């Protein structure tokens, strides 16, 4: 199986036209005619991730966050991105990233979060259609049974393996309808309220957005990494289904740059 076949399978699941205009998803580094020796699946691409790929005999890295987000004007090893590029090229490791196209895809990142939380009847909110494909930046679904706010937050932390959560005042009614946007999703807070959500889960939110929603919606912010680190499981499932025989390894390297003290 060639790398280009794996890339095609991923792009069929999350077509590149679904990505936001500012994004840079898709092929980042490497030649796709090479045979796949193994695929290392991760959230971020760092030097340690390339080292892990080499150690595990993987010549393909599939990440959620693009390594090359902004253009490089030089490759001298002066930054972590430049050093990672050099290391990948020297090791003949191909790097592919599925970012906001995977966020926006049916069955994508937000559906994975909803699955881990046990939500039912999951649909897009603030959805749109791109080239005839239904997509959206966030999803909304319903809990199996309504939960008190404190129990709900504990459930989210446990299922998402998040050490903490930033929340507004606890909602004084049961939570049933839950809106989700992994990563930096605070731009969808108002849409979540309009969608009738009792709670809104995301990875990042600006300070001032916590104001004004008391007893309207339960805000639950669990960290960017924590909201998306199960994305590697999506990659694994797509590759296993579409490219049988390709060895997949979920990265053991924790790339979260934030340390909770």
PDB file of C-alpha atoms in Angstrom:
ATOM      1  CA  UNK A   1       0.000   0.000   0.000  1.00  0.00           C
ATOM      2  CA  UNK A   2       1.393   3.380  -1.009  1.00  0.00           C
ATOM      3  CA  UNK A   3       1.243   6.506   1.112  1.00  0.00           C
ATOM      4  CA  UNK A   4      -0.883   8.216  -1.528  1.00  0.00           C
ATOM      5  CA  UNK A   5      -3.572   5.559  -1.064  1.00  0.00           C
ATOM      6  CA  UNK A   6      -3.737   6.248   2.666  1.00  0.00           C
ATOM      7  CA  UNK A   7      -3.848   9.985   1.967  1.00  0.00           C
ATOM      8  CA  UNK A   8      -6.706   9.483  -0.493  1.00  0.00           C
ATOM      9  CA  UNK A   9      -8.661   7.434   2.053  1.00  0.00           C
ATOM     10  CA  UNK A  10      -8.286  10.140   4.692  1.00  0.00           C
ATOM     11  CA  UNK A  11      -9.314  12.846   2.246  1.00  0.00           C
ATOM     12  CA  UNK A  12     -12.390  10.881   1.180  1.00  0.00           C
ATOM     13  CA  UNK A  13     -13.457  10.811   4.828  1.00  0.00           C
ATOM     14  CA  UNK A  14     -12.595  14.482   5.428  1.00  0.00           C
ATOM     15  CA  UNK A  15     -12.384  16.236   2.029  1.00  0.00           C
ATOM     16  CA  UNK A  16      -9.921  19.115   1.901  1.00  0.00           C
ATOM     17  CA  UNK A  17     -12.567  21.615   0.658  1.00  0.00           C
ATOM     18  CA  UNK A  18     -14.166  21.322   4.104  1.00  0.00           C
ATOM     19  CA  UNK A  19     -11.198  23.055   5.739  1.00  0.00           C
ATOM     20  CA  UNK A  20     -11.412  26.699   6.741  1.00  0.00           C
ATOM     21  CA  UNK A  21      -9.860  29.303   4.440  1.00  0.00           C
ATOM     22  CA  UNK A  22      -7.037  30.033   6.895  1.00  0.00           C
ATOM     23  CA  UNK A  23      -6.038  26.394   7.337  1.00  0.00           C
ATOM     24  CA  UNK A  24      -3.332  24.240   5.731  1.00  0.00           C
ATOM     25  CA  UNK A  25      -4.534  20.654   5.914  1.00  0.00           C
ATOM     26  CA  UNK A  26      -3.333  17.842   3.654  1.00  0.00           C
ATOM     27  CA  UNK A  27       0.126  16.703   2.627  1.00  0.00           C
ATOM     28  CA  UNK A  28       2.828  18.553   4.576  1.00  0.00           C
ATOM     29  CA  UNK A  29       6.109  16.757   3.844  1.00  0.00           C
ATOM     30  CA  UNK A  30       7.261  13.833   1.754  1.00  0.00           C
ATOM     31  CA  UNK A  31       6.749  11.772  -1.379  1.00  0.00           C
ATOM     32  CA  UNK A  32       3.534   9.795  -1.500  1.00  0.00           C
ATOM     33  CA  UNK A  33       4.668   7.129  -3.984  1.00  0.00           C
ATOM     34  CA  UNK A  34       6.569   5.356  -1.202  1.00  0.00           C
ATOM     35  CA  UNK A  35       5.203   2.151   0.286  1.00  0.00           C
ATOM     36  CA  UNK A  36       3.765   2.557   3.793  1.00  0.00           C
ATOM     37  CA  UNK A  37       5.888   0.861   6.426  1.00  0.00           C
ATOM     38  CA  UNK A  38       3.570   2.035   9.187  1.00  0.00           C
ATOM     39  CA  UNK A  39       1.532   5.075  10.204  1.00  0.00           C
ATOM     40  CA  UNK A  40       2.049   6.951  13.476  1.00  0.00           C
ATOM     41  CA  UNK A  41      -1.140   8.778  14.468  1.00  0.00           C
ATOM     42  CA  UNK A  42      -1.007  11.918  16.631  1.00  0.00           C
ATOM     43  CA  UNK A  43      -2.419  15.327  17.478  1.00  0.00           C
ATOM     44  CA  UNK A  44       0.706  17.470  16.934  1.00  0.00           C
ATOM     45  CA  UNK A  45       3.912  16.935  14.947  1.00  0.00           C
ATOM     46  CA  UNK A  46       7.075  17.569  16.948  1.00  0.00           C
ATOM     47  CA  UNK A  47      10.679  16.386  16.856  1.00  0.00           C
ATOM     48  CA  UNK A  48       9.802  13.742  19.432  1.00  0.00           C
ATOM     49  CA  UNK A  49       6.961  12.498  17.245  1.00  0.00           C
ATOM     50  CA  UNK A  50       9.328  12.067  14.295  1.00  0.00           C
ATOM     51  CA  UNK A  51      11.756  10.219  16.577  1.00  0.00           C
ATOM     52  CA  UNK A  52       8.924   7.932  17.706  1.00  0.00           C
ATOM     53  CA  UNK A  53       7.902   7.271  14.093  1.00  0.00           C
ATOM     54  CA  UNK A  54      11.455   6.294  13.188  1.00  0.00           C
ATOM     55  CA  UNK A  55      11.810   4.110  16.291  1.00  0.00           C
ATOM     56  CA  UNK A  56       8.592   2.283  15.419  1.00  0.00           C
ATOM     57  CA  UNK A  57       9.465   1.867  11.737  1.00  0.00           C
ATOM     58  CA  UNK A  58       6.718   4.225  10.516  1.00  0.00           C
ATOM     59  CA  UNK A  59       7.417   6.315   7.427  1.00  0.00           C
ATOM     60  CA  UNK A  60       4.071   8.115   7.670  1.00  0.00           C
ATOM     61  CA  UNK A  61       2.859  10.495  10.386  1.00  0.00           C
ATOM     62  CA  UNK A  62      -0.819  11.464  10.365  1.00  0.00           C
ATOM     63  CA  UNK A  63      -1.612  14.426  12.608  1.00  0.00           C
ATOM     64  CA  UNK A  64      -4.618  16.589  13.377  1.00  0.00           C
ATOM     65  CA  UNK A  65      -2.755  19.886  13.749  1.00  0.00           C
ATOM     66  CA  UNK A  66      -0.692  20.861  10.701  1.00  0.00           C
ATOM     67  CA  UNK A  67       3.060  21.058  11.124  1.00  0.00           C
ATOM     68  CA  UNK A  68       3.214  23.722   8.418  1.00  0.00           C
ATOM     69  CA  UNK A  69       0.580  26.249   9.368  1.00  0.00           C
ATOM     70  CA  UNK A  70       2.322  29.386   8.141  1.00  0.00           C
ATOM     71  CA  UNK A  71       4.811  29.508   5.294  1.00  0.00           C
ATOM     72  CA  UNK A  72       8.510  29.004   6.047  1.00  0.00           C
ATOM     73  CA  UNK A  73      10.942  31.490   4.542  1.00  0.00           C
ATOM     74  CA  UNK A  74      13.997  29.583   5.694  1.00  0.00           C
ATOM     75  CA  UNK A  75      14.846  26.169   7.085  1.00  0.00           C
ATOM     76  CA  UNK A  76      17.856  26.654   9.340  1.00  0.00           C
ATOM     77  CA  UNK A  77      16.831  24.808  12.487  1.00  0.00           C
ATOM     78  CA  UNK A  78      16.123  28.085  14.283  1.00  0.00           C
ATOM     79  CA  UNK A  79      12.610  27.032  15.387  1.00  0.00           C
ATOM     80  CA  UNK A  80      10.972  23.830  16.543  1.00  0.00           C
ATOM     81  CA  UNK A  81       8.966  23.648  13.302  1.00  0.00           C
ATOM     82  CA  UNK A  82      12.092  24.042  11.167  1.00  0.00           C
ATOM     83  CA  UNK A  83      13.928  21.366  13.145  1.00  0.00           C
ATOM     84  CA  UNK A  84      10.966  19.006  12.803  1.00  0.00           C
ATOM     85  CA  UNK A  85      10.844  19.559   9.038  1.00  0.00           C
ATOM     86  CA  UNK A  86      14.561  18.799   8.730  1.00  0.00           C
ATOM     87  CA  UNK A  87      14.262  15.670  10.865  1.00  0.00           C
ATOM     88  CA  UNK A  88      11.281  14.356   8.876  1.00  0.00           C
ATOM     89  CA  UNK A  89      12.984  14.912   5.518  1.00  0.00           C
ATOM     90  CA  UNK A  90      16.252  13.313   6.648  1.00  0.00           C
ATOM     91  CA  UNK A  91      14.348  10.273   7.927  1.00  0.00           C
ATOM     92  CA  UNK A  92      12.125   9.991   4.822  1.00  0.00           C
ATOM     93  CA  UNK A  93       9.038  10.385   6.994  1.00  0.00           C
ATOM     94  CA  UNK A  94       5.952  11.694   5.209  1.00  0.00           C
ATOM     95  CA  UNK A  95       3.681  14.011   7.205  1.00  0.00           C
ATOM     96  CA  UNK A  96      -0.036  14.393   6.504  1.00  0.00           C
ATOM     97  CA  UNK A  97      -2.439  16.562   8.520  1.00  0.00           C
ATOM     98  CA  UNK A  98      -6.239  16.502   8.682  1.00  0.00           C
ATOM     99  CA  UNK A  99      -7.268  19.630  10.582  1.00  0.00           C
ATOM    100  CA  UNK A 100     -10.427  21.730  10.171  1.00  0.00           C
ATOM    101  CA  UNK A 101     -11.571  19.445   7.359  1.00  0.00           C
ATOM    102  CA  UNK A 102     -11.721  16.699  10.015  1.00  0.00           C
ATOM    103  CA  UNK A 103     -13.324  19.085  12.520  1.00  0.00           C
ATOM    104  CA  UNK A 104     -16.056  19.877   9.991  1.00  0.00           C
ATOM    105  CA  UNK A 105     -16.606  16.377   8.588  1.00  0.00           C
ATOM    106  CA  UNK A 106     -19.535  14.090   9.303  1.00  0.00           C
ATOM    107  CA  UNK A 107     -18.186  11.577  11.808  1.00  0.00           C
ATOM    108  CA  UNK A 108     -15.189  13.808  12.543  1.00  0.00           C
ATOM    109  CA  UNK A 109     -13.566  15.173  15.700  1.00  0.00           C
ATOM    110  CA  UNK A 110     -16.712  16.480  17.378  1.00  0.00           C
ATOM    111  CA  UNK A 111     -18.585  13.260  16.691  1.00  0.00           C
ATOM    112  CA  UNK A 112     -15.716  11.419  18.408  1.00  0.00           C
ATOM    113  CA  UNK A 113     -16.103  13.584  21.502  1.00  0.00           C
ATOM    114  CA  UNK A 114     -19.866  13.024  21.455  1.00  0.00           C
ATOM    115  CA  UNK A 115     -19.278   9.279  21.190  1.00  0.00           C
ATOM    116  CA  UNK A 116     -17.002   9.278  24.241  1.00  0.00           C
ATOM    117  CA  UNK A 117     -19.618  11.214  26.204  1.00  0.00           C
ATOM    118  CA  UNK A 118     -22.358   8.770  25.230  1.00  0.00           C
ATOM    119  CA  UNK A 119     -24.534  11.295  23.388  1.00  0.00           C
ATOM    120  CA  UNK A 120     -27.411  10.237  21.159  1.00  0.00           C
ATOM    121  CA  UNK A 121     -29.056  11.834  18.107  1.00  0.00           C
ATOM    122  CA  UNK A 122     -25.889  13.726  17.173  1.00  0.00           C
ATOM    123  CA  UNK A 123     -26.280  16.412  14.513  1.00  0.00           C
ATOM    124  CA  UNK A 124     -24.457  19.523  13.327  1.00  0.00           C
ATOM    125  CA  UNK A 125     -25.502  22.889  14.705  1.00  0.00           C
ATOM    126  CA  UNK A 126     -24.664  26.000  12.701  1.00  0.00           C
ATOM    127  CA  UNK A 127     -24.102  23.553   9.853  1.00  0.00           C
ATOM    128  CA  UNK A 128     -23.404  24.315   6.209  1.00  0.00           C
ATOM    129  CA  UNK A 129     -22.951  22.620   2.850  1.00  0.00           C
ATOM    130  CA  UNK A 130     -19.625  22.694   0.988  1.00  0.00           C
ATOM    131  CA  UNK A 131     -19.571  21.371  -2.556  1.00  0.00           C
ATOM    132  CA  UNK A 132     -22.689  19.377  -1.802  1.00  0.00           C
ATOM    133  CA  UNK A 133     -21.281  17.892   1.414  1.00  0.00           C
ATOM    134  CA  UNK A 134     -23.049  18.496   4.731  1.00  0.00           C
ATOM    135  CA  UNK A 135     -20.582  19.701   7.356  1.00  0.00           C
ATOM    136  CA  UNK A 136     -20.260  21.914  10.416  1.00  0.00           C
ATOM    137  CA  UNK A 137     -17.886  23.170  13.079  1.00  0.00           C
ATOM    138  CA  UNK A 138     -19.868  21.838  16.033  1.00  0.00           C
ATOM    139  CA  UNK A 139     -22.337  19.123  16.951  1.00  0.00           C
ATOM    140  CA  UNK A 140     -25.177  18.777  19.431  1.00  0.00           C
ATOM    141  CA  UNK A 141     -26.606  15.639  20.999  1.00  0.00           C
ATOM    142  CA  UNK A 142     -28.527  14.315  23.979  1.00  0.00           C
ATOM    143  CA  UNK A 143     -27.322  12.467  27.067  1.00  0.00           C
ATOM    144  CA  UNK A 144     -28.797   9.036  27.783  1.00  0.00           C
ATOM    145  CA  UNK A 145     -30.210  10.489  31.006  1.00  0.00           C
ATOM    146  CA  UNK A 146     -30.218  14.090  32.296  1.00  0.00           C
ATOM    147  CA  UNK A 147     -27.418  14.873  34.739  1.00  0.00           C
ATOM    148  CA  UNK A 148     -26.816  17.480  37.418  1.00  0.00           C
ATOM    149  CA  UNK A 149     -24.169  20.011  36.402  1.00  0.00           C
ATOM    150  CA  UNK A 150     -21.488  18.833  38.826  1.00  0.00           C
ATOM    151  CA  UNK A 151     -21.996  15.187  37.818  1.00  0.00           C
ATOM    152  CA  UNK A 152     -21.921  16.166  34.147  1.00  0.00           C
ATOM    153  CA  UNK A 153     -18.623  18.030  34.493  1.00  0.00           C
ATOM    154  CA  UNK A 154     -17.104  15.071  36.341  1.00  0.00           C
ATOM    155  CA  UNK A 155     -18.337  12.797  33.532  1.00  0.00           C
ATOM    156  CA  UNK A 156     -16.737  15.005  30.865  1.00  0.00           C
ATOM    157  CA  UNK A 157     -13.409  15.137  32.722  1.00  0.00           C
ATOM    158  CA  UNK A 158     -13.382  11.373  33.197  1.00  0.00           C
ATOM    159  CA  UNK A 159     -14.306  10.472  29.625  1.00  0.00           C
ATOM    160  CA  UNK A 160     -11.960  13.008  28.041  1.00  0.00           C
ATOM    161  CA  UNK A 161      -9.118  12.330  30.516  1.00  0.00           C
ATOM    162  CA  UNK A 162      -9.003  16.014  31.420  1.00  0.00           C
ATOM    163  CA  UNK A 163      -7.339  16.955  34.725  1.00  0.00           C
ATOM    164  CA  UNK A 164      -9.526  20.022  35.169  1.00  0.00           C
ATOM    165  CA  UNK A 165     -12.302  22.072  33.596  1.00  0.00           C
ATOM    166  CA  UNK A 166     -12.943  25.810  33.465  1.00  0.00           C
ATOM    167  CA  UNK A 167     -16.657  26.436  33.990  1.00  0.00           C
ATOM    168  CA  UNK A 168     -19.116  29.204  34.720  1.00  0.00           C
ATOM    169  CA  UNK A 169     -21.510  28.949  37.681  1.00  0.00           C
ATOM    170  CA  UNK A 170     -23.107  25.525  37.945  1.00  0.00           C
ATOM    171  CA  UNK A 171     -26.396  25.268  36.108  1.00  0.00           C
ATOM    172  CA  UNK A 172     -29.294  24.784  38.506  1.00  0.00           C
ATOM    173  CA  UNK A 173     -31.291  22.571  36.134  1.00  0.00           C
ATOM    174  CA  UNK A 174     -30.513  19.122  34.709  1.00  0.00           C
ATOM    175  CA  UNK A 175     -28.271  18.938  31.659  1.00  0.00           C
ATOM    176  CA  UNK A 176     -29.612  16.926  28.751  1.00  0.00           C
ATOM    177  CA  UNK A 177     -28.751  18.628  25.439  1.00  0.00           C
ATOM    178  CA  UNK A 178     -24.999  19.099  24.907  1.00  0.00           C
ATOM    179  CA  UNK A 179     -23.170  21.126  22.245  1.00  0.00           C
ATOM    180  CA  UNK A 180     -19.540  20.385  21.379  1.00  0.00           C
ATOM    181  CA  UNK A 181     -16.725  22.075  19.488  1.00  0.00           C
ATOM    182  CA  UNK A 182     -13.262  20.629  20.044  1.00  0.00           C
ATOM    183  CA  UNK A 183     -10.200  22.860  20.083  1.00  0.00           C
ATOM    184  CA  UNK A 184     -10.687  26.623  20.078  1.00  0.00           C
ATOM    185  CA  UNK A 185     -14.474  26.621  19.769  1.00  0.00           C
ATOM    186  CA  UNK A 186     -15.599  29.673  21.713  1.00  0.00           C
ATOM    187  CA  UNK A 187     -16.820  31.301  18.487  1.00  0.00           C
ATOM    188  CA  UNK A 188     -19.731  28.848  18.570  1.00  0.00           C
ATOM    189  CA  UNK A 189     -20.972  29.637  22.089  1.00  0.00           C
ATOM    190  CA  UNK A 190     -23.880  31.799  20.925  1.00  0.00           C
ATOM    191  CA  UNK A 191     -24.828  29.248  18.266  1.00  0.00           C
ATOM    192  CA  UNK A 192     -24.882  26.563  20.965  1.00  0.00           C
ATOM    193  CA  UNK A 193     -27.287  28.671  23.026  1.00  0.00           C
ATOM    194  CA  UNK A 194     -29.509  29.194  19.988  1.00  0.00           C
ATOM    195  CA  UNK A 195     -29.452  25.431  19.395  1.00  0.00           C
ATOM    196  CA  UNK A 196     -31.031  24.935  22.822  1.00  0.00           C
ATOM    197  CA  UNK A 197     -27.969  23.386  24.464  1.00  0.00           C
ATOM    198  CA  UNK A 198     -27.909  23.031  28.235  1.00  0.00           C
ATOM    199  CA  UNK A 199     -24.100  22.713  28.131  1.00  0.00           C
ATOM    200  CA  UNK A 200     -21.301  23.703  25.774  1.00  0.00           C
ATOM    201  CA  UNK A 201     -17.983  21.842  25.745  1.00  0.00           C
ATOM    202  CA  UNK A 202     -14.878  23.183  24.042  1.00  0.00           C
ATOM    203  CA  UNK A 203     -11.114  23.288  24.455  1.00  0.00           C
ATOM    204  CA  UNK A 204     -10.467  27.027  24.758  1.00  0.00           C
ATOM    205  CA  UNK A 205     -12.504  30.115  25.608  1.00  0.00           C
ATOM    206  CA  UNK A 206     -11.667  33.779  26.163  1.00  0.00           C
ATOM    207  CA  UNK A 207     -12.202  35.157  29.662  1.00  0.00           C
ATOM    208  CA  UNK A 208     -14.926  37.675  28.818  1.00  0.00           C
ATOM    209  CA  UNK A 209     -17.078  35.064  27.105  1.00  0.00           C
ATOM    210  CA  UNK A 210     -17.805  33.408  30.439  1.00  0.00           C
ATOM    211  CA  UNK A 211     -19.871  36.460  31.433  1.00  0.00           C
ATOM    212  CA  UNK A 212     -23.585  36.795  30.727  1.00  0.00           C
ATOM    213  CA  UNK A 213     -24.503  33.106  30.440  1.00  0.00           C
ATOM    214  CA  UNK A 214     -25.270  32.335  34.076  1.00  0.00           C
ATOM    215  CA  UNK A 215     -28.129  29.793  34.290  1.00  0.00           C
ATOM    216  CA  UNK A 216     -28.416  29.940  30.488  1.00  0.00           C
ATOM    217  CA  UNK A 217     -25.824  27.336  29.499  1.00  0.00           C
ATOM    218  CA  UNK A 218     -23.188  25.340  31.368  1.00  0.00           C
ATOM    219  CA  UNK A 219     -19.775  26.214  29.936  1.00  0.00           C
ATOM    220  CA  UNK A 220     -17.181  23.450  30.249  1.00  0.00           C
ATOM    221  CA  UNK A 221     -13.699  24.183  28.870  1.00  0.00           C
ATOM    222  CA  UNK A 222     -11.348  21.200  29.167  1.00  0.00           C
ATOM    223  CA  UNK A 223      -8.177  22.268  27.305  1.00  0.00           C
ATOM    224  CA  UNK A 224      -7.301  22.186  23.617  1.00  0.00           C
ATOM    225  CA  UNK A 225      -5.190  19.029  23.808  1.00  0.00           C
ATOM    226  CA  UNK A 226      -7.671  17.233  26.048  1.00  0.00           C
ATOM    227  CA  UNK A 227     -10.568  17.972  23.709  1.00  0.00           C
ATOM    228  CA  UNK A 228      -8.855  16.532  20.644  1.00  0.00           C
ATOM    229  CA  UNK A 229      -6.288  13.932  21.661  1.00  0.00           C
ATOM    230  CA  UNK A 230      -8.631  11.053  20.799  1.00  0.00           C
ATOM    231  CA  UNK A 231      -8.546  12.181  17.157  1.00  0.00           C
ATOM    232  CA  UNK A 232      -5.839   9.568  16.552  1.00  0.00           C
ATOM    233  CA  UNK A 233      -8.516   6.909  17.051  1.00  0.00           C
ATOM    234  CA  UNK A 234     -10.446   8.384  14.132  1.00  0.00           C
ATOM    235  CA  UNK A 235      -7.380   8.081  11.903  1.00  0.00           C
ATOM    236  CA  UNK A 236      -6.882   4.491  13.036  1.00  0.00           C
ATOM    237  CA  UNK A 237     -10.471   3.546  12.250  1.00  0.00           C
ATOM    238  CA  UNK A 238     -10.464   5.157   8.785  1.00  0.00           C
ATOM    239  CA  UNK A 239      -7.158   3.563   7.795  1.00  0.00           C
ATOM    240  CA  UNK A 240      -8.179   0.144   9.155  1.00  0.00           C
ATOM    241  CA  UNK A 241     -11.415   0.286   7.169  1.00  0.00           C
ATOM    242  CA  UNK A 242     -10.100   1.739   3.910  1.00  0.00           C
ATOM    243  CA  UNK A 243      -6.502   0.510   3.864  1.00  0.00           C
ATOM    244  CA  UNK A 244      -6.492  -2.949   5.474  1.00  0.00           C
ATOM    245  CA  UNK A 245      -3.033  -4.236   6.196  1.00  0.00           C
ATOM    246  CA  UNK A 246      -1.499  -0.837   6.954  1.00  0.00           C
ATOM    247  CA  UNK A 247       0.037  -0.943  10.426  1.00  0.00           C
ATOM    248  CA  UNK A 248      -1.158   1.913  12.637  1.00  0.00           C
ATOM    249  CA  UNK A 249       0.422   3.063  15.893  1.00  0.00           C
ATOM    250  CA  UNK A 250      -1.213   5.667  18.144  1.00  0.00           C
ATOM    251  CA  UNK A 251       1.588   7.914  19.344  1.00  0.00           C
ATOM    252  CA  UNK A 252       2.759   7.412  22.922  1.00  0.00           C
ATOM    253  CA  UNK A 253       4.379  10.869  22.959  1.00  0.00           C
ATOM    254  CA  UNK A 254       2.335  13.454  24.848  1.00  0.00           C
ATOM    255  CA  UNK A 255       2.660  16.665  22.834  1.00  0.00           C
ATOM    256  CA  UNK A 256       0.587  18.862  25.146  1.00  0.00           C
ATOM    257  CA  UNK A 257       2.708  21.988  25.785  1.00  0.00           C
ATOM    258  CA  UNK A 258       0.592  22.936  28.816  1.00  0.00           C
ATOM    259  CA  UNK A 259       1.554  21.610  32.250  1.00  0.00           C
ATOM    260  CA  UNK A 260      -1.024  21.688  35.043  1.00  0.00           C
ATOM    261  CA  UNK A 261       0.644  22.588  38.351  1.00  0.00           C
TER     262      UNK A 261
END
